[in-house]
Coordinates of C-alpha atoms and ligand atoms in Angstrom, one line a residue:
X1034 CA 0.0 0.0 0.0
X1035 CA 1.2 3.7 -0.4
X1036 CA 2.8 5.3 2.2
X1037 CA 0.2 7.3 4.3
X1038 CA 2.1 11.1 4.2
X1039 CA -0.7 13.1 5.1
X1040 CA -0.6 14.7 8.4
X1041 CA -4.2 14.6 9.4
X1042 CA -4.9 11.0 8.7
X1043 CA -5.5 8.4 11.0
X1044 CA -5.3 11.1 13.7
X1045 CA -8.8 12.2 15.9
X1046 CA -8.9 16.0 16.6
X1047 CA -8.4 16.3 20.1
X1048 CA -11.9 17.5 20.2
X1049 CA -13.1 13.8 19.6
X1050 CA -10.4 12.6 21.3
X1051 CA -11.2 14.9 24.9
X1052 CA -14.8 14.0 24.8
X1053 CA -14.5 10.3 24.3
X1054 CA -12.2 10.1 27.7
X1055 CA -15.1 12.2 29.5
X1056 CA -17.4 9.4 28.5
X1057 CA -15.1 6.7 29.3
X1058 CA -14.6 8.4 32.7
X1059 CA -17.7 10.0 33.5
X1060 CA -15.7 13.5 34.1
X1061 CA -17.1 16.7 33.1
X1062 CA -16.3 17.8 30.1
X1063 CA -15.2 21.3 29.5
X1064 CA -13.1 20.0 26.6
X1065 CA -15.2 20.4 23.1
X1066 CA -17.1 23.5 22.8
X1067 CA -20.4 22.3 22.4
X1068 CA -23.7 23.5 24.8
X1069 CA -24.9 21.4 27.0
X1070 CA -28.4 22.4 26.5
X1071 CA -30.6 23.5 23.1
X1072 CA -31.1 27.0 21.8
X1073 CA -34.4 28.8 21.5
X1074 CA -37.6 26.4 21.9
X1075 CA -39.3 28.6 19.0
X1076 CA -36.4 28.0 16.7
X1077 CA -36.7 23.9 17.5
X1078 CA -40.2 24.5 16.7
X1079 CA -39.5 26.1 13.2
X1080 CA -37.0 22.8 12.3
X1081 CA -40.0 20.6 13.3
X1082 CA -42.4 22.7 11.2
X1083 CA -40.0 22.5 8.5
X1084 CA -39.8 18.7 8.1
X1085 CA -43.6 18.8 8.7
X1086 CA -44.5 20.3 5.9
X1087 CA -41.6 19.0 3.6
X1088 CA -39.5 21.8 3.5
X1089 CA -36.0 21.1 2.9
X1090 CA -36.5 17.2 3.1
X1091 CA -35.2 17.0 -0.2
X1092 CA -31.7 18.4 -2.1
X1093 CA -32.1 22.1 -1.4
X1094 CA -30.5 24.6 -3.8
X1095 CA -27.2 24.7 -3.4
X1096 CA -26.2 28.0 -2.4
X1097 CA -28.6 27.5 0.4
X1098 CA -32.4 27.8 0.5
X1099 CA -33.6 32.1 -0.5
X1100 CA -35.5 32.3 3.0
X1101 CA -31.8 32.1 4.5
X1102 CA -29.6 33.8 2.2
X1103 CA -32.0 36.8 3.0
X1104 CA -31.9 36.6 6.3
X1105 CA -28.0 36.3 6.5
X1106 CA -27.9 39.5 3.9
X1107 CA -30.4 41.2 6.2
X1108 CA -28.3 40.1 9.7
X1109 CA -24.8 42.1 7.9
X1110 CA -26.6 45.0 6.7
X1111 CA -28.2 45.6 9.9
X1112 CA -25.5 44.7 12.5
X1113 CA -22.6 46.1 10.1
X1114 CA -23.6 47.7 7.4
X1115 CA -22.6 45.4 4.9
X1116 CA -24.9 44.9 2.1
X1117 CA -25.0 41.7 -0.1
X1118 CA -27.1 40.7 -2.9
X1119 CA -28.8 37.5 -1.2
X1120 CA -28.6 35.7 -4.7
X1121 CA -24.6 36.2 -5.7
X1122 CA -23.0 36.6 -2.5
X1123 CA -24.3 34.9 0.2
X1124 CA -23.5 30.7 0.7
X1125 CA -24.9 28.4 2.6
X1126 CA -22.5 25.6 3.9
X1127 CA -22.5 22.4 6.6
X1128 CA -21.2 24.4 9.1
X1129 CA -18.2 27.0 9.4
X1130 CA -16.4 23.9 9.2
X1131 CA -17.5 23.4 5.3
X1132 CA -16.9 26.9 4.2
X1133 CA -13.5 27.0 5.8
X1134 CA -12.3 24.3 3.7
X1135 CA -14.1 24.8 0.6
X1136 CA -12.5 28.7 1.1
X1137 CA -9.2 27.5 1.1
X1138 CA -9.6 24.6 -1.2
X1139 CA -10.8 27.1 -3.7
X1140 CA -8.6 29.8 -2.9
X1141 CA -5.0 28.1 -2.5
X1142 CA -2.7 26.3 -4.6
X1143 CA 0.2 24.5 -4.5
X1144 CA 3.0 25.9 -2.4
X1145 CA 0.5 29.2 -1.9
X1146 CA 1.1 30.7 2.0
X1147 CA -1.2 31.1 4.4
X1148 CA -0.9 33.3 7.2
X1149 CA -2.8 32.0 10.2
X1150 CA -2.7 33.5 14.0
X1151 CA -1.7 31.0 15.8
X1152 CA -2.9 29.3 18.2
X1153 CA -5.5 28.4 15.7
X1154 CA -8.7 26.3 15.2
X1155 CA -7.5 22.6 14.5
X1156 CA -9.6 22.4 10.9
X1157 CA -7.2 25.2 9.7
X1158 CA -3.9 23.5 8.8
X1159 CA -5.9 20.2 7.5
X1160 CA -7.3 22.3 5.5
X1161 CA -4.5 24.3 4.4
X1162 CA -2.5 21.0 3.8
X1163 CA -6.0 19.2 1.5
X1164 CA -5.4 22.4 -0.6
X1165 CA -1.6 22.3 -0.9
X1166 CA -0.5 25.5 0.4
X1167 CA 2.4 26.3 3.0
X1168 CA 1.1 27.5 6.8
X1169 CA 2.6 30.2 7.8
X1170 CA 1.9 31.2 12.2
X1171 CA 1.9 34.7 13.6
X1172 CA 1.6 33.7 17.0
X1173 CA -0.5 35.8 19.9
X1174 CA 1.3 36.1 22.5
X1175 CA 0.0 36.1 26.7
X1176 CA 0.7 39.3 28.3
X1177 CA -0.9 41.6 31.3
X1178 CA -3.9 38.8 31.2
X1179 CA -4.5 38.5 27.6
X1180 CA -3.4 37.5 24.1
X1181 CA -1.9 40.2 21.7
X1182 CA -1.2 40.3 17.9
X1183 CA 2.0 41.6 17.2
X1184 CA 1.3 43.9 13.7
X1185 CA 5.4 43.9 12.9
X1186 CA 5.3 40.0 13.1
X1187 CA 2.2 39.6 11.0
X1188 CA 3.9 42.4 8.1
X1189 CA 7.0 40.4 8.5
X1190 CA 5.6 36.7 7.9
X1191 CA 4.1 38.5 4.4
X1192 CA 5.8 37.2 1.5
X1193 CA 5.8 37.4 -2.1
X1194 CA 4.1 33.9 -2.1
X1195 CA 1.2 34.7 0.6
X1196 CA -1.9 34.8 -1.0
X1197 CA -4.3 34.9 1.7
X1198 CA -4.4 35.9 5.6
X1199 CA -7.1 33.6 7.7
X1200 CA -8.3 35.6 10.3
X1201 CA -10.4 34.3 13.5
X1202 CA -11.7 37.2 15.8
X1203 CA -13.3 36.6 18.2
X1204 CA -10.6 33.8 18.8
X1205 CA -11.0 30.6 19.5
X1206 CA -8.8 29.4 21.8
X1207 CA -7.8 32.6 23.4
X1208 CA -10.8 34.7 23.3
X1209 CA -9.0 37.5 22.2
X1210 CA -11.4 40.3 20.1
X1211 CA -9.2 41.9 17.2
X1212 CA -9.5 45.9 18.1
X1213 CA -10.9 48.0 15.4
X1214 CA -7.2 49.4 15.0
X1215 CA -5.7 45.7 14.7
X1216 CA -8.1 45.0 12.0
X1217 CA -7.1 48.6 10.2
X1218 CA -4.1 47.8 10.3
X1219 CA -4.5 44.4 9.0
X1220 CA -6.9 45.9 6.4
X1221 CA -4.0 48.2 5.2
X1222 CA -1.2 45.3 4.8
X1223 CA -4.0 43.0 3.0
X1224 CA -4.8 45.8 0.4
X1225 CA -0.7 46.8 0.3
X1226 CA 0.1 43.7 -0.4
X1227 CA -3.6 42.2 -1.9
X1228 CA -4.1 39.8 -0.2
X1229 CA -7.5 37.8 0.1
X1230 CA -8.5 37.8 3.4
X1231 CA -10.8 34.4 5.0
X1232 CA -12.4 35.7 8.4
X1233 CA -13.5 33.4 10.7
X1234 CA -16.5 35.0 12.7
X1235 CA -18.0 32.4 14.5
X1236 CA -18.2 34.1 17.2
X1237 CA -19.6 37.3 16.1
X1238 CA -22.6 37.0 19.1
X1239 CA -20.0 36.0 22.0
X1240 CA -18.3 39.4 22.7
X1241 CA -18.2 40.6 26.1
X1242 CA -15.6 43.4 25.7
X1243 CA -15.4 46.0 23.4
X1244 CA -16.8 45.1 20.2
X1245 CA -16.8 42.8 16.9
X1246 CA -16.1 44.6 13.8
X1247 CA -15.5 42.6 10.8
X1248 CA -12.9 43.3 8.8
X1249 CA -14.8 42.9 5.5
X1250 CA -16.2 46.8 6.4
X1251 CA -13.1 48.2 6.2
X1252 CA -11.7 50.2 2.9
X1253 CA -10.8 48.2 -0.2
X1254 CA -11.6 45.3 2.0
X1255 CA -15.5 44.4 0.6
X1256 CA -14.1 42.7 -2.6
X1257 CA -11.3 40.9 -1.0
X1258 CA -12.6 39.4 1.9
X1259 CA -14.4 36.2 2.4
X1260 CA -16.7 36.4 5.8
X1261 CA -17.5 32.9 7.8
X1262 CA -20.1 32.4 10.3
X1263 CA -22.2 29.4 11.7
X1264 CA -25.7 29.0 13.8
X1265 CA -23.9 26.3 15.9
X1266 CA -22.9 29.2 18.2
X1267 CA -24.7 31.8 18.1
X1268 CA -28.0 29.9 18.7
X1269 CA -27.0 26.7 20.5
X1270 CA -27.2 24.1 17.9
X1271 CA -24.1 22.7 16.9
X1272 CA -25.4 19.3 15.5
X1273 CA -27.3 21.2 12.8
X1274 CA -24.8 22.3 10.5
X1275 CA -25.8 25.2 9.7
X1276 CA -22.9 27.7 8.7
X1277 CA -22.1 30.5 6.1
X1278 CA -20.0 32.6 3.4
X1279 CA -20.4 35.8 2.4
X1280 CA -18.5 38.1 0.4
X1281 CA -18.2 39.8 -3.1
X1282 CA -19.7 37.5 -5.8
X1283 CA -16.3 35.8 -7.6
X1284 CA -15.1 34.6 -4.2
X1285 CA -18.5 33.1 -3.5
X1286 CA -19.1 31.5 -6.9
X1287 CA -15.4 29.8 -6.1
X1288 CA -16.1 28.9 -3.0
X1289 CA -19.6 27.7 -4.1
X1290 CA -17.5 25.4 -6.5
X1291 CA -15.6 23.7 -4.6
X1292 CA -18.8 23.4 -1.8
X1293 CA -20.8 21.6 -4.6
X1294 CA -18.1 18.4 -4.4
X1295 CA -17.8 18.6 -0.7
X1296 CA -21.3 18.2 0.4
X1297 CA -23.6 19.8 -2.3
X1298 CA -26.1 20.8 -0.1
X1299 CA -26.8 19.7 3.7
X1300 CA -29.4 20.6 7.0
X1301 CA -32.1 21.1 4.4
X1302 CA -35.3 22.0 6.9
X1303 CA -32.7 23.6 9.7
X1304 CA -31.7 26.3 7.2
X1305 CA -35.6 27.4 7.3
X1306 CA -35.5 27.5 11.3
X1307 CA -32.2 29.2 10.9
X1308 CA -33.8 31.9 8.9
X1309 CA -36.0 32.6 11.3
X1310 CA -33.5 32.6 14.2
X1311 CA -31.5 35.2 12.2
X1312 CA -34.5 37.4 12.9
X1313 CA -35.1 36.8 16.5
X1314 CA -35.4 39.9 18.5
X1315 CA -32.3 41.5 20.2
X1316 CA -33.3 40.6 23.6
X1317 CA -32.3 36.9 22.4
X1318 CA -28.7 38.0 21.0
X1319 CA -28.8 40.2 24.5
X1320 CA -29.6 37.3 26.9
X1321 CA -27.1 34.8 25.2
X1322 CA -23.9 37.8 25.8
X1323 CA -25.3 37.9 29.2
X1324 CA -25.6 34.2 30.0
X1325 CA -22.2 33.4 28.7
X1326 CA -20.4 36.7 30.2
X1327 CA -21.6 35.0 33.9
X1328 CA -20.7 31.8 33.0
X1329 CA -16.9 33.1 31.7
X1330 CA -16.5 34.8 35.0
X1331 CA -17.4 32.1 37.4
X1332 CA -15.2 29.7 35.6
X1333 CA -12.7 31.9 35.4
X1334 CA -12.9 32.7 39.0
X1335 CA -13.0 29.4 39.6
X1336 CA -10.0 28.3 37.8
X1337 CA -8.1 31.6 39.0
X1338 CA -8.7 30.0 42.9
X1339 CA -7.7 27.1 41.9
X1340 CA -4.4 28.3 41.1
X1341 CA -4.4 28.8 37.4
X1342 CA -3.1 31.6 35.5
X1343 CA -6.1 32.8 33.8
X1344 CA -6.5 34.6 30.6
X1345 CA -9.7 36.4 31.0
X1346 CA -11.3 36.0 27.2
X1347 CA -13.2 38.9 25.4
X1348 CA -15.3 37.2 23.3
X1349 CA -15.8 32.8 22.7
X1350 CA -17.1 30.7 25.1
X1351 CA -13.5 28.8 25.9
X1352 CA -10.8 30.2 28.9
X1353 CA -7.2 29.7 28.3
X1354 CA -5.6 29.5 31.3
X1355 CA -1.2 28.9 32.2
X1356 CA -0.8 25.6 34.3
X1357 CA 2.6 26.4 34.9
X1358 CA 1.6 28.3 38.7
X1359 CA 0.4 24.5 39.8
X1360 CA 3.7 23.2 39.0
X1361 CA 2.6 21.6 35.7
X1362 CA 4.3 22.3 32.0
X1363 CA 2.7 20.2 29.8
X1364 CA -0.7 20.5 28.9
X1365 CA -1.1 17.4 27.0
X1366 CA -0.1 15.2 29.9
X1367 CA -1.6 17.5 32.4
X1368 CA -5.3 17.2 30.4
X1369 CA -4.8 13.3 29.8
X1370 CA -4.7 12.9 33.6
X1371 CA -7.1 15.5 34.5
X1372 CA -9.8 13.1 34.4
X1373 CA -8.6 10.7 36.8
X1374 CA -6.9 13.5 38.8
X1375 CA -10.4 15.1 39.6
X1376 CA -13.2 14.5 37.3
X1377 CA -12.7 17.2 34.7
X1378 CA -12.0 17.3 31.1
X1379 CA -10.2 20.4 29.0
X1380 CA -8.1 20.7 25.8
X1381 CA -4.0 21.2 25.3
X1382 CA -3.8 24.5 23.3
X1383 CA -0.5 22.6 22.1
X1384 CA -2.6 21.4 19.3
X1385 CA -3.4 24.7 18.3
X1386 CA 0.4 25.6 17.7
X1387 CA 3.1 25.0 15.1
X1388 CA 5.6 26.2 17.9
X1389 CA 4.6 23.3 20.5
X1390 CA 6.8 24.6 23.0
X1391 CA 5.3 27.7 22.9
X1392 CA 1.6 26.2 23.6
X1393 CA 2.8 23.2 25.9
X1394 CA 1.6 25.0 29.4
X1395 CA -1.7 26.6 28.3
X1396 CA -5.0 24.6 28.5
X1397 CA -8.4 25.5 27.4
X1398 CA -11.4 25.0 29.4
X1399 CA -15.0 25.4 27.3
X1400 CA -17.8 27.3 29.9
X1401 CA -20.8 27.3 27.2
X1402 CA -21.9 24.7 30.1
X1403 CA -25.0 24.9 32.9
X1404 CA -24.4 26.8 36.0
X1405 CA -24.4 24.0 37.8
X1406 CA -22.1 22.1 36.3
X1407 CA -19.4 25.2 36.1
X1408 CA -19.8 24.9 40.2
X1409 CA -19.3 21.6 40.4
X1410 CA -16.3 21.4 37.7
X1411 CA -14.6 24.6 39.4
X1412 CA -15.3 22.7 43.4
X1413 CA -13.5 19.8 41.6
X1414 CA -10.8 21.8 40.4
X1415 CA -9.8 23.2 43.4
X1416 CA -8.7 19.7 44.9
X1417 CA -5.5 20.5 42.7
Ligands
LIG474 N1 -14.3 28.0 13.5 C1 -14.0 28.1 14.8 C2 -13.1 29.1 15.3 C3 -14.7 27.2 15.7 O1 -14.4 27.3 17.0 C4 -15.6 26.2 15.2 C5 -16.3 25.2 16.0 N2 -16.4 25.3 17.3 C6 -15.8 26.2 13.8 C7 -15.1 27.1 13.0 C8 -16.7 25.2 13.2 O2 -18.0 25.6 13.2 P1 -19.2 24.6 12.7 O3 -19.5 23.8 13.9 O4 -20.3 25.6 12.3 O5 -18.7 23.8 11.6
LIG475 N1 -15.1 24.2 17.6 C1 -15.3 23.3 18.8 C2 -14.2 23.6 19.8 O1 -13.3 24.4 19.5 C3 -15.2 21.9 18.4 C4 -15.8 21.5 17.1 C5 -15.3 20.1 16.7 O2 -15.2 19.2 17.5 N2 -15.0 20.0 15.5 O3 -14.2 23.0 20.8

């Protein structure tokens, strides 16, 4: 048989990986970032209709059902006054996870560079490998409590082979929120050096300092950009799939080619609840910021008493926190034992990081959990 080469087979993402040993060991697990309860009843109600009355129980079109692609054109007009023609420049994808790869499997060729902020989400450099392009880090780095982008080290890692910059703000596994003068200045290098820019905004609704700005509303930056966002956060339902692209028409119509071999279409009647979740009133997008802003700062509280170092995040639902203040410096082997150690589970930001060393003491910790179950992870913590 050929020689296996590729460098995210036979592997499990360390997502999998972390919530299998919570079920094996019964610990709580604060590992993959997934709810531990549903999102709005009246939006569970419109995926029931749906399939009721047959709506999206067969193939539906493959940029994404029109009730959808509206509402995802009206949702950037009105939060940030970007307009898109709902028809050429909105796409509907299985997940942020889809339009991330079709993005860069559209977008990158062979031996093409890819400027990513590391750490970064795990789907990244698979991705950037399937397509055949070179990763190239600009790493955040922890200081006064938080993680900073260094501008000079993101104009220096710009080459004459770079041909895109994939962005993630808010950032997932720091929390970090890009300032509206980080992204300017991004903005400026990507149109001195044109650049395409692929912006990763899952996390648009989970800001709970300062504010998210995408960088697609910046100057020269509309017909350059690529803007990706998915339902599985904002309204609690990860296991639907449900995830989009939007951005000036030849970028979507590439990324809508390469979509149409990936999946073709998927979630058929949740893109119809998803339409209507789009338009739920503010109070909704209000009460899930405020939720999750309590929920950051009793785990983080929690963890800080329990003697990590803690990273307070701005935006995400995950806390990265520095185990080297309990004596600890490797995060893999600190989160394999955790379990055992005292019935929690949390993620190595190692995996995140090109420079292991640099990631080895940091460890994420999800809090997108019940209030009850934050208690009871951060009592258990404190036994370290
Ligand atoms: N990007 C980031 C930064 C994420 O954290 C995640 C998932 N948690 C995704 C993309 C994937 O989103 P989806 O589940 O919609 O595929
Ligand atoms: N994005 C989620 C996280 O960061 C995991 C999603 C997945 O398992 N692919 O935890």
């Amino acid at each position: 048989m050929a020689a296996m080469t590729k460098e995210w087979l036979g592997g499990t993402t360390i997502f999998a990986e972390m919530s299998a040993l919570a079920v094996r060991t019964g610990a709580i697990n604060l590992g993959q970032g997934f709810p531990d309860t549903d999102g709005p009843e009246e939006v569970r109600e419109a995926a029931v209709r749906a399939l009721r009355e047959g709506k999206g129980n067969q193939y539906p079109p493959g940029p994404g059902v029109p009730e959808l692609r509206t509402a995802i054109a009206e949702h950037q007009l009105k939060r940030y006054g970007l307009a898109h023609d709902p028809d050429t420049e909105v796409l509907v994808t299985a997940g942020a996870t889809e339009a991330i790869a079709a993005a860069l499997l559209a977008l990158v060729g062979t031996g093409d560079e890819v400027i990513a902020l590391e750490p970064y989400y795990d789907s990244y450099a698979a991705c950037i490998g399937m397509a055949g392009g070179t990763r190239v880090p600009v790493t955040l780095h922890p200081r006064d409590g938080a993680y900073h982008l260094d501008l000079d080290e993101l104009r220096d890692a710009v080459t004459d082979r770079t041909r895109l910059i994939l962005l993630n703000t808010p950032h997932n596994p720091t929390g970090t929120v890009l300032t509206r003068e980080e992204l300017a200045a991004v903005a400026e290098l990507a149109v001195e050096r044109d650049l395409l820019v692929v912006t990763d905004e899952v996390y648009e609704h989970l800001v709970f300092e300062g504010e998210h700005v995408p960088i697609a509303s910046f100057p020269g930056m509309r017909e350059r950009t690529l803007t990706i966002s998915s339902a599985g956060k904002t309204f609690s339902f990860t296991g639907w799939k449900v995830g989009w692209v939007t951005g000036a028409p030849e970028l979507v119509t590439a990324v809508r080619s390469a979509k149409q071999f990936l999946t073709y279409v998927a979630s058929g009647p949740f893109q119809y609840a998803i339409a209507e979740a789009l338009r739920l009133p503010e109070s909704y997008f209000e009460g899930l910021r405020a939720d999750l802003r309590a929920k950051r700062d009793l785990l983080s509280a929690g963890l800080a008493a329990a003697g990590f170092e803690v990273y307070r995040p701005a935006g995400t639902y995950f806390v990265t926190t520095d185990i080297r203040p309990l004596g600890e410096s490797d995060g893999f082997a600190f989160c394999r034992a955790l379990p055992e150690r005292c019935g929690v589970v949390a993620v190595p930001n190692a995996v995140f990081y090109d420079h292991q060393k640099q990631g080895a003491p940091f460890v994420r910790f999800a809090f997108c959990k019940r209030e009850d179950v934050l208690r009871e992870a951060t009592f258990r913590l404190r036994s370290l």
